[in-house]
Short mmCIF file of C-alpha atoms in Angstrom, two decimals:
data_model
loop_
_atom_site.label_atom_id
_atom_site.label_comp_id
_atom_site.label_asym_id
_atom_site.label_seq_id
_atom_site.Cartn_x
_atom_site.Cartn_y
_atom_site.Cartn_z
CA MET A 1 116.90 82.59 63.20
CA PRO A 2 113.11 82.95 63.63
CA ARG A 3 111.64 80.81 66.37
CA PRO A 4 109.26 78.10 65.16
CA ASN A 5 105.59 78.12 66.10
CA ARG A 6 105.17 76.49 69.47
CA ALA A 7 101.60 75.28 68.98
CA ARG A 8 101.15 71.88 70.61
CA THR A 9 98.77 69.10 69.60
CA ALA A 10 97.99 66.00 71.64
CA SER A 11 96.36 62.99 70.02
CA ALA A 12 95.35 59.82 71.82
CA VAL A 13 95.99 56.44 70.24
CA ARG A 14 94.66 53.09 71.35
CA ALA A 15 96.88 51.33 73.88
CA ARG A 16 96.80 48.63 76.48
CA SER A 17 95.43 49.34 79.95
CA VAL A 18 98.01 50.01 82.66
CA CYS A 19 97.54 47.50 85.47
CA LYS A 20 98.78 47.93 89.02
CA GLU A 21 100.68 44.68 88.64
CA ASP A 22 102.87 46.39 86.02
CA LEU A 23 104.33 48.75 88.63
CA PRO A 24 105.79 48.52 92.13
CA LEU A 25 103.21 48.91 94.89
CA SER A 26 104.81 52.19 95.93
CA THR A 27 104.05 53.77 92.56
CA ALA A 28 100.92 52.01 91.31
CA PRO A 29 98.31 53.93 93.32
CA VAL A 30 99.55 57.36 92.27
CA LEU A 31 100.70 56.83 88.70
CA PHE A 32 98.59 58.70 86.15
CA ASP A 33 96.37 60.85 88.34
CA LEU A 34 93.77 61.31 85.62
CA PRO A 35 90.73 63.63 85.79
CA GLY A 36 87.55 62.15 87.24
CA SER A 37 85.92 61.82 83.82
CA ALA A 38 88.66 59.40 82.80
CA ALA A 39 88.61 57.34 85.99
CA GLY A 40 88.11 53.66 85.33
CA GLN A 41 88.64 54.04 81.62
CA GLU A 42 91.47 52.63 79.59
CA VAL A 43 94.64 54.68 80.02
CA GLN A 44 95.67 55.85 76.59
CA ARG A 45 99.09 56.61 75.26
CA VAL A 46 99.76 60.21 74.44
CA ARG A 47 101.54 61.31 71.31
CA ARG A 48 102.36 64.80 70.18
CA ARG A 49 103.42 65.88 66.76
CA SER A 50 106.85 67.28 66.22
CA ARG A 51 106.90 71.03 65.68
CA ALA A 52 108.66 70.44 62.35
CA THR A 53 106.79 71.68 59.27
CA PRO A 54 107.53 71.31 55.53
CA GLY A 55 109.59 74.50 55.80
CA ASP A 56 111.20 73.40 59.04
CA PRO A 57 112.85 69.99 58.61
CA GLY A 58 113.18 69.58 62.38
CA ARG A 59 116.25 67.97 63.90
CA PRO A 60 119.28 68.40 61.63
CA ARG A 61 121.63 65.64 60.62
CA HIS A 62 124.72 65.18 62.77
CA ASP A 63 126.94 66.53 60.00
CA ASP A 64 125.20 69.93 59.98
CA TYR A 65 124.64 70.24 63.72
CA ASP A 66 126.99 73.21 64.02
CA ASP A 67 124.47 75.29 62.04
CA VAL A 68 121.88 74.97 64.82
CA GLU A 69 121.09 78.04 66.88
CA ARG A 70 121.14 76.94 70.51
CA ASP A 71 119.69 78.73 73.49
CA SER A 72 121.45 79.45 76.76
CA TYR A 73 118.90 80.58 79.32
CA LEU A 74 120.36 82.92 81.90
CA GLY A 75 119.11 81.92 85.33
CA THR A 76 117.65 84.59 87.59
CA HIS A 77 116.14 84.84 91.07
CA HIS A 78 114.29 88.04 90.19
CA PRO A 79 110.91 88.09 88.42
CA SER A 80 111.43 91.78 87.61
CA TRP A 81 114.24 90.84 85.22
CA LEU A 82 111.66 89.38 82.85
CA ALA A 83 110.51 92.93 82.10
CA ARG A 84 113.91 94.66 82.08
CA ALA A 85 114.71 96.30 78.77
CA GLU A 86 118.33 95.12 78.99
CA PHE A 87 117.20 91.55 78.34
CA GLY A 88 114.87 92.36 75.45
CA GLY A 89 115.20 94.29 72.22
CA PHE A 90 116.78 93.17 68.97
CA ARG A 91 118.96 90.57 70.70
CA PRO A 92 116.91 89.22 73.58
CA VAL A 93 118.63 87.22 76.31
CA PRO A 94 116.44 84.20 77.20
CA LEU A 95 115.87 83.84 80.94
CA CYS A 96 115.17 80.90 83.23
CA ILE A 97 113.20 81.40 86.43
CA SER A 98 111.73 79.02 88.96
CA HIS A 99 108.01 78.53 89.50
CA ARG A 100 108.75 79.01 93.20
CA ARG A 101 109.75 82.64 92.55
CA LEU A 102 106.44 83.40 90.81
CA ALA A 103 103.85 81.25 92.54
CA HIS A 104 102.79 83.61 95.33
CA ARG A 105 102.98 86.94 93.51
CA ARG A 106 99.79 88.95 93.10
CA THR A 107 100.99 90.54 89.90
CA LEU A 108 103.41 89.21 87.33
CA PRO A 109 105.72 91.18 85.03
CA ARG A 110 105.16 91.22 81.29
CA ALA A 111 108.16 89.53 79.68
CA VAL A 112 110.30 91.25 77.07
CA THR A 113 112.33 88.11 76.35
CA PRO A 114 111.70 84.36 75.86
CA ARG A 115 111.89 82.32 79.03
CA LEU A 116 112.07 78.85 80.46
CA LEU A 117 110.05 78.02 83.57
CA ASP A 118 111.75 75.66 86.00
CA SER A 119 109.36 73.72 88.23
CA GLY A 120 111.54 74.08 91.33
CA ALA A 121 111.61 70.30 91.66
CA TYR A 122 114.96 70.09 93.43
CA SER A 123 113.95 72.51 96.18
CA GLU A 124 110.55 70.86 96.56
CA LEU A 125 111.97 67.38 97.07
CA TYR A 126 115.02 68.44 99.07
CA LEU A 127 113.04 70.60 101.49
CA ARG A 128 109.82 68.58 101.77
CA GLY A 129 110.60 65.07 100.61
CA THR A 130 107.68 64.99 98.15
CA TRP A 131 105.69 67.18 95.81
CA THR A 132 103.25 69.31 97.84
CA VAL A 133 101.97 71.12 94.73
CA SER A 134 99.30 69.08 92.93
CA THR A 135 99.26 68.54 89.18
CA SER A 136 96.19 70.77 88.83
CA GLU A 137 97.73 73.56 90.90
CA TYR A 138 100.96 73.50 88.92
CA ALA A 139 99.17 73.42 85.56
CA ALA A 140 97.03 76.37 86.63
CA ALA A 141 100.12 78.31 87.74
CA VAL A 142 101.87 77.67 84.42
CA ARG A 143 98.73 78.72 82.53
CA ARG A 144 98.70 81.97 84.52
CA CYS A 145 102.37 82.54 83.72
CA GLN A 146 101.71 81.96 80.05
CA ASP A 147 98.74 84.32 79.94
CA GLU A 148 100.08 87.13 82.14
CA ILE A 149 103.84 87.03 81.51
CA SER A 150 103.85 85.62 77.94
CA GLN A 151 106.83 84.40 75.90
CA LEU A 152 106.95 81.04 77.68
CA GLU A 153 109.01 78.69 75.53
CA TYR A 154 109.19 75.65 77.83
CA ALA A 155 107.81 74.67 81.21
CA SER A 156 109.57 71.87 83.03
CA ILE A 157 107.39 69.11 84.45
CA GLN A 158 107.18 68.10 88.12
CA ASP A 159 110.03 65.66 87.81
CA TRP A 160 111.76 63.61 90.52
CA MET A 161 115.55 63.88 90.72
CA CYS A 162 117.61 60.72 91.25
CA GLU A 163 120.61 61.96 93.24
CA PRO A 164 121.32 59.68 96.24
CA HIS A 165 120.57 62.39 98.82
CA ILE A 166 117.20 63.10 97.19
CA LEU A 167 116.33 59.39 97.13
CA ALA A 168 117.20 59.25 100.83
CA ARG A 169 114.97 62.26 101.45
CA THR A 170 111.92 60.76 99.72
CA GLY A 171 112.48 57.16 100.83
CA LEU A 172 111.63 55.91 97.33
CA THR A 173 113.61 53.94 94.78
CA LEU A 174 115.21 55.29 91.64
CA TYR A 175 112.61 53.43 89.59
CA ASP A 176 109.84 55.08 91.63
CA HIS A 177 111.29 58.49 90.79
CA GLN A 178 111.48 57.64 87.10
CA ALA A 179 107.89 56.35 87.06
CA ARG A 180 106.64 59.49 88.79
CA THR A 181 108.57 61.68 86.35
CA VAL A 182 106.94 60.01 83.33
CA ALA A 183 103.58 60.17 85.09
CA SER A 184 104.00 63.91 85.68
CA TYR A 185 104.41 64.58 81.98
CA ILE A 186 101.31 62.59 81.07
CA ASN A 187 99.25 64.10 83.89
CA LEU A 188 100.18 67.64 82.87
CA LEU A 189 99.27 66.90 79.25
CA TRP A 190 95.87 65.72 80.44
CA ARG A 191 95.40 68.94 82.39
CA ASP A 192 96.44 71.30 79.59
CA ASP A 193 98.04 70.05 76.39
CA THR A 194 98.32 73.56 74.93
CA LEU A 195 101.13 74.53 77.30
CA PRO A 196 104.76 73.92 76.23
CA TRP A 197 105.57 71.12 78.68
CA MET A 198 109.14 69.85 78.56
CA PRO A 199 109.53 66.16 79.48
CA VAL A 200 112.54 65.24 81.60
CA ILE A 201 114.71 62.12 81.53
CA GLN A 202 115.92 61.01 84.97
CA GLY A 203 118.51 58.48 86.12
CA ARG A 204 122.01 57.98 87.47
CA THR A 205 123.79 55.58 85.10
CA LEU A 206 123.51 55.41 81.34
CA ASP A 207 121.32 52.32 81.64
CA ASP A 208 119.01 54.24 83.98
CA TYR A 209 118.54 57.04 81.46
CA LEU A 210 117.93 54.62 78.61
CA ARG A 211 115.35 52.82 80.74
CA CYS A 212 113.61 56.15 81.36
CA VAL A 213 113.48 56.75 77.60
CA ASP A 214 111.93 53.29 77.24
CA MET A 215 109.36 54.12 79.92
CA TYR A 216 108.24 57.16 77.91
CA ASP A 217 108.16 55.05 74.77
CA ALA A 218 106.05 52.39 76.49
CA MET A 219 103.42 55.06 77.06
CA GLY A 220 103.52 56.11 73.41
CA ILE A 221 105.69 59.20 73.91
CA ASP A 222 108.41 59.58 71.28
CA LEU A 223 111.00 61.85 72.85
CA THR A 224 112.69 62.42 69.49
CA ALA A 225 109.51 64.24 68.40
CA GLU A 226 109.70 66.67 71.31
CA PRO A 227 111.19 70.12 70.63
CA ARG A 228 113.15 69.91 73.88
CA VAL A 229 113.76 67.24 76.54
CA GLY A 230 115.31 68.03 79.91
CA LEU A 231 118.24 66.00 81.23
CA GLY A 232 117.88 65.62 84.98
CA SER A 233 120.22 64.67 87.84
CA ILE A 234 123.33 65.49 85.85
CA CYS A 235 124.31 69.05 86.86
CA ARG A 236 126.50 68.03 89.82
CA ARG A 237 128.65 65.78 87.61
CA GLN A 238 128.18 67.49 84.26
CA SER A 239 131.87 67.69 83.33
CA THR A 240 132.71 64.06 84.18
CA ARG A 241 133.37 61.46 81.50
CA GLU A 242 130.34 59.47 82.62
CA ALA A 243 128.07 62.49 82.22
CA VAL A 244 129.44 63.27 78.76
CA ARG A 245 128.86 59.63 77.71
CA ILE A 246 125.25 59.90 78.88
CA VAL A 247 124.72 63.11 76.91
CA GLU A 248 126.38 61.57 73.84
CA ALA A 249 124.19 58.46 74.01
CA LEU A 250 120.92 60.40 74.34
CA HIS A 251 121.96 62.86 71.64
CA GLY A 252 122.75 59.87 69.42
CA LEU A 253 119.15 58.66 69.82
CA GLY A 254 117.99 61.91 68.23
CA ILE A 255 116.75 63.61 71.40
CA ARG A 256 117.02 67.41 71.56
CA LEU A 257 118.48 67.83 75.01
CA HIS A 258 118.25 70.69 77.47
CA GLY A 259 120.92 70.73 80.16
CA PHE A 260 119.65 71.89 83.55
CA GLY A 261 122.04 74.01 85.60
CA PHE A 262 125.06 73.60 83.34
CA LYS A 263 128.11 75.54 84.43
CA VAL A 264 130.95 76.71 82.21
CA GLN A 265 133.07 73.60 82.67
CA GLY A 266 130.14 71.32 81.86
CA LEU A 267 129.20 73.34 78.77
CA ARG A 268 132.75 73.20 77.47
CA ALA A 269 132.61 69.40 77.70
CA ALA A 270 129.15 68.84 76.21
CA HIS A 271 127.84 72.04 74.60
CA HIS A 272 128.03 70.57 71.09
CA LEU A 273 125.56 67.86 72.15
CA LEU A 274 122.93 70.16 73.69
CA TYR A 275 120.19 72.18 72.06
CA SER A 276 119.81 74.43 75.09
CA SER A 277 120.93 74.89 78.68
CA ASP A 278 120.35 77.14 81.65
CA SER A 279 122.74 78.40 84.28
CA LEU A 280 122.70 80.45 87.46
CA ALA A 281 126.43 79.96 87.95
CA TRP A 282 127.08 83.67 87.36
CA SER A 283 125.53 84.50 90.74
CA PHE A 284 127.76 82.06 92.63
CA SER A 285 130.81 83.39 90.77
CA ALA A 286 129.93 86.98 91.66
CA ARG A 287 129.76 86.21 95.38
CA HIS A 288 133.50 85.58 95.41
CA GLN A 289 134.58 88.59 93.36
CA ASP A 290 134.72 92.33 93.86
CA PRO A 291 131.78 94.25 92.35
CA MET A 292 132.09 95.54 88.81
CA PRO A 293 133.29 99.13 88.30
CA GLY A 294 130.31 101.43 88.64
CA CYS A 295 128.30 99.04 90.82
CA GLY A 296 127.47 100.36 94.30
CA HIS A 297 126.66 97.03 95.96
CA LYS A 298 129.07 94.84 97.94
CA ALA A 299 128.76 91.93 95.51
CA CYS A 300 127.22 91.47 92.07
CA SER A 301 125.43 88.22 92.90
CA ASN A 302 122.10 89.92 92.07
CA CYS A 303 123.39 92.34 89.44
CA HIS A 304 121.94 92.25 85.94
CA ARG A 305 125.01 94.01 84.49
CA TYR A 306 127.32 91.32 85.85
CA ALA A 307 124.95 88.58 84.65
CA LEU A 308 124.98 89.91 81.09
CA VAL A 309 128.77 90.25 81.02
CA TRP A 310 129.18 86.73 82.44
CA CYS A 311 126.74 85.33 79.87
CA ASN A 312 128.54 86.99 76.96
CA ARG A 313 131.95 85.78 78.07
CA MET A 314 130.69 82.27 78.68
CA LEU A 315 129.01 81.96 75.27
CA ARG A 316 131.98 83.46 73.44
CA SER A 317 134.18 80.80 75.01
CA LEU A 318 132.12 78.11 73.20
CA PRO A 319 133.05 78.36 69.49
CA ALA A 320 130.33 75.97 68.31
CA TRP A 321 127.48 77.66 70.22
CA HIS A 322 125.46 79.79 67.81
CA GLN A 323 123.21 82.26 69.63
CA THR A 324 121.96 85.59 68.38
CA SER A 325 121.33 86.96 71.87
CA LEU A 326 124.97 87.92 72.41
CA HIS A 327 125.05 91.60 73.36
CA PRO A 328 127.87 94.04 72.69
CA PRO A 329 130.29 94.19 75.63
CA LEU A 330 129.05 96.47 78.44
#
Protein backbone atom coordinates (compact mmCIF):
# COMPACT_ATOMS: atom_id res chain seq x y z
CA MET A 1 0.00 0.00 0.00
CA PRO A 2 1.52 3.40 -0.93
CA ARG A 3 2.11 5.70 2.00
CA PRO A 4 -0.01 8.86 1.99
CA ASN A 5 1.55 12.29 1.68
CA ARG A 6 2.64 13.46 5.09
CA ALA A 7 2.37 17.20 4.43
CA ARG A 8 1.08 18.98 7.53
CA THR A 9 -0.96 22.16 7.71
CA ALA A 10 -1.70 24.16 10.86
CA SER A 11 -4.49 26.71 10.91
CA ALA A 12 -5.36 28.92 13.85
CA VAL A 13 -8.99 29.52 14.79
CA ARG A 14 -10.35 32.06 17.21
CA ALA A 15 -10.57 30.80 20.79
CA ARG A 16 -10.83 32.02 24.32
CA SER A 17 -7.74 33.19 26.18
CA VAL A 18 -6.18 30.69 28.58
CA CYS A 19 -6.07 32.21 32.06
CA LYS A 20 -3.80 31.08 34.87
CA GLU A 21 -6.88 30.51 36.99
CA ASP A 22 -7.90 27.72 34.61
CA LEU A 23 -4.89 25.61 35.64
CA PRO A 24 -3.19 24.53 38.85
CA LEU A 25 -0.47 26.90 40.03
CA SER A 26 2.15 24.24 39.35
CA THR A 27 1.33 24.19 35.65
CA ALA A 28 0.06 27.68 34.85
CA PRO A 29 3.41 29.48 34.55
CA VAL A 30 4.89 26.99 32.10
CA LEU A 31 1.93 25.94 29.99
CA PHE A 32 2.18 27.07 26.37
CA ASP A 33 5.71 28.43 26.19
CA LEU A 34 4.98 30.52 23.11
CA PRO A 35 7.54 32.48 21.05
CA GLY A 36 8.22 36.04 22.14
CA SER A 37 6.21 37.51 19.27
CA ALA A 38 3.10 35.83 20.65
CA ALA A 39 3.67 36.81 24.26
CA GLY A 40 0.72 38.62 25.77
CA GLN A 41 -1.53 37.80 22.85
CA GLU A 42 -4.57 35.60 22.90
CA VAL A 43 -3.64 31.93 22.92
CA GLN A 44 -5.25 30.35 19.90
CA ARG A 45 -6.44 26.84 19.38
CA VAL A 46 -4.54 24.83 16.85
CA ARG A 47 -6.22 22.61 14.31
CA ARG A 48 -4.62 20.49 11.65
CA ARG A 49 -6.31 18.92 8.69
CA SER A 50 -6.53 15.19 8.42
CA ARG A 51 -4.19 13.72 5.84
CA ALA A 52 -7.20 12.14 4.12
CA THR A 53 -7.80 13.25 0.53
CA PRO A 54 -10.65 12.52 -1.92
CA GLY A 55 -8.71 9.43 -2.99
CA ASP A 56 -7.83 8.52 0.57
CA PRO A 57 -11.00 8.24 2.68
CA GLY A 58 -8.97 8.28 5.89
CA ARG A 59 -9.94 6.12 8.84
CA PRO A 60 -11.87 3.04 7.70
CA ARG A 61 -15.12 1.85 9.18
CA HIS A 62 -14.87 -0.72 11.95
CA ASP A 63 -16.24 -3.43 9.66
CA ASP A 64 -13.35 -3.10 7.19
CA TYR A 65 -10.58 -2.51 9.71
CA ASP A 66 -8.85 -5.78 8.88
CA ASP A 67 -7.97 -4.32 5.45
CA VAL A 68 -5.75 -1.67 7.04
CA GLU A 69 -2.01 -1.99 6.62
CA ARG A 70 -0.48 -1.44 10.05
CA ASP A 71 3.09 -0.61 10.89
CA SER A 72 5.26 -2.34 13.46
CA TYR A 73 8.38 -0.28 14.05
CA LEU A 74 11.34 -2.38 15.08
CA GLY A 75 13.14 -0.68 17.94
CA THR A 76 16.90 -0.21 17.71
CA HIS A 77 19.71 1.26 19.82
CA HIS A 78 21.93 1.74 16.77
CA PRO A 79 21.70 4.76 14.45
CA SER A 80 23.71 2.85 11.83
CA TRP A 81 20.78 0.48 11.33
CA LEU A 82 18.86 3.30 9.65
CA ALA A 83 21.25 2.99 6.69
CA ARG A 84 21.61 -0.81 6.61
CA ALA A 85 20.46 -2.33 3.34
CA GLU A 86 18.82 -5.22 5.20
CA PHE A 87 16.11 -2.87 6.47
CA GLY A 88 15.44 -1.16 3.14
CA GLY A 89 14.68 -2.35 -0.36
CA PHE A 90 11.38 -3.56 -1.76
CA ARG A 91 10.05 -4.52 1.67
CA PRO A 92 11.45 -1.97 4.10
CA VAL A 93 11.31 -2.67 7.82
CA PRO A 94 10.27 0.53 9.65
CA LEU A 95 12.56 1.38 12.57
CA CYS A 96 12.08 3.24 15.83
CA ILE A 97 15.00 5.04 17.45
CA SER A 98 15.28 7.42 20.36
CA HIS A 99 16.23 11.08 20.03
CA ARG A 100 18.77 10.40 22.79
CA ARG A 101 20.71 8.08 20.45
CA LEU A 102 21.00 10.77 17.77
CA ALA A 103 21.22 14.07 19.62
CA HIS A 104 24.99 14.31 20.09
CA ARG A 105 26.18 12.79 16.82
CA ARG A 106 28.19 14.97 14.45
CA THR A 107 26.98 13.09 11.41
CA LEU A 108 23.74 11.23 10.89
CA PRO A 109 23.10 8.23 8.62
CA ARG A 110 20.87 8.54 5.59
CA ALA A 111 17.84 6.33 6.16
CA VAL A 112 16.86 3.56 3.76
CA THR A 113 13.61 2.83 5.60
CA PRO A 114 10.75 4.79 7.22
CA ARG A 115 11.25 5.54 10.88
CA LEU A 116 9.62 6.74 14.05
CA LEU A 117 11.54 9.09 16.35
CA ASP A 118 10.95 8.52 20.05
CA SER A 119 11.59 11.57 22.22
CA GLY A 120 13.28 9.58 24.99
CA ALA A 121 10.74 10.95 27.46
CA TYR A 122 10.87 8.01 29.86
CA SER A 123 14.64 8.18 30.28
CA GLU A 124 14.57 11.96 30.59
CA LEU A 125 12.01 11.98 33.40
CA TYR A 126 13.28 8.86 35.15
CA LEU A 127 16.90 10.01 35.21
CA ARG A 128 16.45 13.75 35.69
CA GLY A 129 12.96 14.29 37.06
CA THR A 130 12.08 16.90 34.42
CA TRP A 131 12.68 17.81 30.81
CA THR A 132 16.14 19.37 30.44
CA VAL A 133 15.79 19.72 26.66
CA SER A 134 13.85 22.86 25.72
CA THR A 135 11.07 22.92 23.16
CA SER A 136 13.24 24.90 20.74
CA GLU A 137 16.19 22.53 21.13
CA TYR A 138 14.04 19.46 20.55
CA ALA A 139 12.29 20.99 17.53
CA ALA A 140 15.66 21.91 16.04
CA ALA A 141 16.98 18.38 16.63
CA VAL A 142 13.94 16.83 14.93
CA ARG A 143 14.29 19.25 12.01
CA ARG A 144 17.93 18.16 11.64
CA CYS A 145 16.88 14.51 11.71
CA GLN A 146 14.27 15.15 9.06
CA ASP A 147 16.67 17.01 6.78
CA GLU A 148 19.77 14.83 7.20
CA ILE A 149 18.32 11.35 7.82
CA SER A 150 15.01 11.69 5.90
CA GLN A 151 12.05 9.28 5.88
CA LEU A 152 10.74 10.53 9.22
CA GLU A 153 7.13 9.39 9.52
CA TYR A 154 6.36 10.48 13.09
CA ALA A 155 8.18 12.30 15.87
CA SER A 156 6.87 11.80 19.37
CA ILE A 157 6.35 14.93 21.45
CA GLN A 158 8.03 15.69 24.79
CA ASP A 159 5.33 13.95 26.77
CA TRP A 160 5.14 13.26 30.51
CA MET A 161 4.49 9.66 31.56
CA CYS A 162 2.02 8.96 34.37
CA GLU A 163 3.41 5.82 36.00
CA PRO A 164 3.51 6.17 39.82
CA HIS A 165 7.31 5.98 40.02
CA ILE A 166 7.65 8.75 37.42
CA LEU A 167 5.16 10.95 39.29
CA ALA A 168 7.21 10.38 42.44
CA ARG A 169 10.35 11.35 40.55
CA THR A 170 8.94 14.64 39.25
CA GLY A 171 6.91 15.53 42.34
CA LEU A 172 3.98 16.61 40.16
CA THR A 173 0.41 15.39 39.90
CA LEU A 174 -1.04 13.24 37.16
CA TYR A 175 -3.03 16.24 35.94
CA ASP A 176 0.18 18.29 35.79
CA HIS A 177 1.74 15.62 33.56
CA GLN A 178 -1.30 15.58 31.28
CA ALA A 179 -1.32 19.38 31.01
CA ARG A 180 2.38 19.46 30.16
CA THR A 181 1.89 16.72 27.56
CA VAL A 182 -0.83 18.71 25.77
CA ALA A 183 1.28 21.85 26.09
CA SER A 184 4.25 20.08 24.49
CA TYR A 185 2.26 19.27 21.37
CA ILE A 186 1.03 22.84 20.97
CA ASN A 187 4.47 24.32 21.69
CA LEU A 188 6.13 22.07 19.11
CA LEU A 189 3.51 23.02 16.51
CA TRP A 190 4.29 26.66 17.17
CA ARG A 191 8.00 25.99 16.66
CA ASP A 192 7.64 24.00 13.43
CA ASP A 193 4.26 22.83 12.15
CA THR A 194 5.79 21.18 9.08
CA LEU A 195 7.29 18.33 11.11
CA PRO A 196 5.23 15.14 11.65
CA TRP A 197 4.57 15.57 15.38
CA MET A 198 2.65 12.74 17.00
CA PRO A 199 0.48 13.81 19.96
CA VAL A 200 0.40 11.47 22.95
CA ILE A 201 -2.46 10.63 25.31
CA GLN A 202 -1.37 10.10 28.92
CA GLY A 203 -3.12 8.71 32.00
CA ARG A 204 -3.53 5.73 34.28
CA THR A 205 -7.24 4.86 34.36
CA LEU A 206 -9.70 4.99 31.50
CA ASP A 207 -11.17 8.20 32.91
CA ASP A 208 -7.69 9.73 32.96
CA TYR A 209 -7.16 8.98 29.27
CA LEU A 210 -10.59 10.31 28.33
CA ARG A 211 -9.85 13.48 30.29
CA CYS A 212 -6.60 13.88 28.35
CA VAL A 213 -8.55 13.59 25.08
CA ASP A 214 -10.88 16.30 26.39
CA MET A 215 -7.90 18.50 27.24
CA TYR A 216 -6.70 18.30 23.63
CA ASP A 217 -10.22 19.01 22.43
CA ALA A 218 -10.50 22.05 24.71
CA MET A 219 -7.52 23.50 22.86
CA GLY A 220 -9.13 22.83 19.49
CA ILE A 221 -7.14 19.69 18.67
CA ASP A 222 -9.25 16.90 17.19
CA LEU A 223 -7.27 13.73 17.80
CA THR A 224 -9.45 11.78 15.36
CA ALA A 225 -8.02 13.99 12.59
CA GLU A 226 -4.43 13.05 13.46
CA PRO A 227 -2.77 10.34 11.34
CA ARG A 228 -1.34 8.77 14.50
CA VAL A 229 -1.72 9.34 18.25
CA GLY A 230 0.61 7.77 20.80
CA LEU A 231 -0.76 5.89 23.80
CA GLY A 232 1.46 6.56 26.80
CA SER A 233 2.01 4.90 30.19
CA ILE A 234 0.52 1.61 29.05
CA CYS A 235 3.49 -0.58 28.03
CA ARG A 236 4.09 -2.08 31.49
CA ARG A 237 0.49 -3.34 31.70
CA GLN A 238 -0.30 -3.71 28.01
CA SER A 239 -1.70 -7.25 28.21
CA THR A 240 -4.00 -6.63 31.20
CA ARG A 241 -7.76 -6.40 30.84
CA GLU A 242 -7.71 -2.78 32.01
CA ALA A 243 -5.19 -1.84 29.33
CA VAL A 244 -7.20 -3.57 26.61
CA ARG A 245 -10.36 -1.72 27.75
CA ILE A 246 -8.48 1.58 27.49
CA VAL A 247 -7.29 0.76 23.97
CA GLU A 248 -10.80 -0.35 22.98
CA ALA A 249 -12.38 2.85 24.31
CA LEU A 250 -9.92 5.17 22.53
CA HIS A 251 -10.14 3.15 19.32
CA GLY A 252 -13.93 3.42 19.57
CA LEU A 253 -13.62 7.22 19.59
CA GLY A 254 -11.99 7.01 16.16
CA ILE A 255 -8.41 7.67 17.26
CA ARG A 256 -5.63 6.01 15.25
CA LEU A 257 -3.49 4.67 18.05
CA HIS A 258 0.21 3.94 18.21
CA GLY A 259 1.28 1.58 20.99
CA PHE A 260 4.62 2.50 22.55
CA GLY A 261 6.85 -0.40 23.55
CA PHE A 262 4.33 -3.16 22.90
CA LYS A 263 5.64 -6.66 23.45
CA VAL A 264 4.33 -9.84 21.85
CA GLN A 265 1.83 -10.61 24.60
CA GLY A 266 0.42 -7.09 24.49
CA LEU A 267 0.14 -7.12 20.70
CA ARG A 268 -1.71 -10.43 20.76
CA ALA A 269 -4.27 -8.86 23.11
CA ALA A 270 -4.74 -5.52 21.33
CA HIS A 271 -3.13 -5.60 17.88
CA HIS A 272 -6.49 -5.40 16.10
CA LEU A 273 -7.13 -2.04 17.80
CA LEU A 274 -3.80 -0.39 16.92
CA TYR A 275 -2.68 1.31 13.74
CA SER A 276 0.99 0.97 14.65
CA SER A 277 3.33 -0.06 17.44
CA ASP A 278 7.01 -0.21 18.24
CA SER A 279 8.99 -2.76 20.19
CA LEU A 280 12.53 -3.33 21.42
CA ALA A 281 11.53 -6.58 23.11
CA TRP A 282 13.66 -8.60 20.69
CA SER A 283 16.83 -7.31 22.37
CA PHE A 284 15.70 -8.37 25.84
CA SER A 285 14.68 -11.78 24.49
CA ALA A 286 18.07 -12.26 22.84
CA ARG A 287 19.95 -11.63 26.10
CA HIS A 288 18.55 -14.86 27.51
CA GLN A 289 19.13 -17.09 24.50
CA ASP A 290 22.12 -18.60 22.75
CA PRO A 291 23.29 -16.68 19.67
CA MET A 292 21.87 -17.62 16.29
CA PRO A 293 23.83 -20.10 14.15
CA GLY A 294 26.48 -18.19 12.24
CA CYS A 295 26.68 -15.33 14.75
CA GLY A 296 30.07 -14.88 16.41
CA HIS A 297 28.94 -12.80 19.40
CA LYS A 298 28.00 -14.10 22.85
CA ALA A 299 24.42 -12.85 22.59
CA CYS A 300 22.28 -11.43 19.80
CA SER A 301 20.93 -8.50 21.82
CA ASN A 302 22.48 -6.10 19.28
CA CYS A 303 22.21 -8.34 16.22
CA HIS A 304 20.28 -7.14 13.19
CA ARG A 305 19.82 -10.72 11.91
CA TYR A 306 18.16 -11.77 15.15
CA ALA A 307 16.02 -8.61 15.17
CA LEU A 308 14.69 -9.32 11.68
CA VAL A 309 13.91 -12.96 12.48
CA TRP A 310 12.17 -11.94 15.72
CA CYS A 311 10.14 -9.30 13.90
CA ASN A 312 9.01 -11.73 11.20
CA ARG A 313 7.97 -14.37 13.70
CA MET A 314 6.15 -11.86 15.86
CA LEU A 315 4.17 -10.37 12.96
CA ARG A 316 3.32 -13.77 11.51
CA SER A 317 1.83 -14.73 14.86
CA LEU A 318 -0.74 -11.90 14.47
CA PRO A 319 -3.18 -13.04 11.75
CA ALA A 320 -4.96 -9.68 11.48
CA TRP A 321 -1.78 -7.59 11.17
CA HIS A 322 -1.26 -6.64 7.52
CA GLN A 323 2.26 -5.39 6.86
CA THR A 324 4.19 -5.54 3.62
CA SER A 325 7.58 -5.30 5.33
CA LEU A 326 7.69 -9.00 6.19
CA HIS A 327 10.93 -10.40 4.80
CA PRO A 328 11.53 -13.96 3.65
CA PRO A 329 12.91 -16.11 6.48
CA LEU A 330 16.67 -15.68 6.96
